[in-house]
Amino acid sequence: MNVHPALLPKFSGKGMYGRSVHQAVFDAGETITGATVHLVDGEYDHGRVIARKSVEITPVDTVETIERNVMQAECALFVETVSHIAAEDLSLPL
């Protein structure tokens, strides 16, 4: 499993990690971003998506605030996803 700081398949691929993702989201004028938990396969940021959490981008947001808000969503989403797997609400592999 991997958590990606965007709503896959948008803003994915080689070089799309950390602040570079958030800068690309900001530059594209997106109003929604978020986090995605997906199963890892042989391609960058590819594999079956098993969970997503959206994060709204407001007109006053900066790259830094987007990064902070998405990081909070990533952490919460990862814990929620692992909890669902542990409770057998979500079975892997999908």
GROMACS .gro file of C-alpha atoms in nm, residues 22-68:
model
   47
   22HIS     CA    1   0.105   2.051  -0.435
   23GLN     CA    2   0.277   2.307  -0.658
   24ALA     CA    3   0.131   2.136  -0.967
   25VAL     CA    4  -0.217   2.133  -0.807
   26PHE     CA    5  -0.184   2.502  -0.719
   27ASP     CA    6  -0.052   2.597  -1.065
   28ALA     CA    7  -0.342   2.412  -1.230
   29GLY     CA    8  -0.594   2.619  -1.033
   30GLU     CA    9  -0.761   2.311  -0.884
   31THR     CA   10  -1.032   2.363  -0.622
   32ILE     CA   11  -1.017   2.009  -0.484
   33THR     CA   12  -0.718   1.788  -0.407
   34GLY     CA   13  -0.668   1.518  -0.149
   35ALA     CA   14  -0.503   1.189  -0.068
   36THR     CA   15  -0.526   0.844  -0.222
   37VAL     CA   16  -0.433   0.506  -0.077
   38HIS     CA   17  -0.355   0.257  -0.351
   39LEU     CA   18  -0.199  -0.082  -0.395
   40VAL     CA   19   0.153  -0.066  -0.532
   41ASP     CA   20   0.231  -0.231  -0.864
   42GLY     CA   21   0.513  -0.196  -1.115
   43GLU     CA   22   0.422   0.158  -1.230
   44TYR     CA   23   0.462   0.494  -1.055
   45ASP     CA   24   0.145   0.593  -0.867
   46HIS     CA   25  -0.053   0.318  -1.029
   47GLY     CA   26  -0.241   0.025  -0.885
   48ARG     CA   27  -0.591  -0.026  -0.753
   49VAL     CA   28  -0.721   0.268  -0.550
   50ILE     CA   29  -0.861   0.148  -0.219
   51ALA     CA   30  -0.941   0.480  -0.045
   52ARG     CA   31  -0.958   0.854  -0.115
   53LYS     CA   32  -1.011   1.166   0.095
   54SER     CA   33  -1.082   1.504  -0.067
   55VAL     CA   34  -0.944   1.836   0.053
   56GLU     CA   35  -1.099   2.164  -0.057
   57ILE     CA   36  -0.869   2.438  -0.184
   58THR     CA   37  -0.985   2.788  -0.099
   59PRO     CA   38  -0.887   3.109  -0.281
   60VAL     CA   39  -0.658   3.208   0.009
   61ASP     CA   40  -0.466   2.879   0.015
   62THR     CA   41  -0.098   2.870  -0.073
   63VAL     CA   42   0.117   2.576  -0.175
   64GLU     CA   43   0.220   2.551   0.191
   65THR     CA   44  -0.136   2.541   0.328
   66ILE     CA   45  -0.239   2.289   0.062
   67GLU     CA   46   0.058   2.073   0.160
   68ARG     CA   47  -0.032   2.094   0.531
   0.00000   0.00000   0.00000
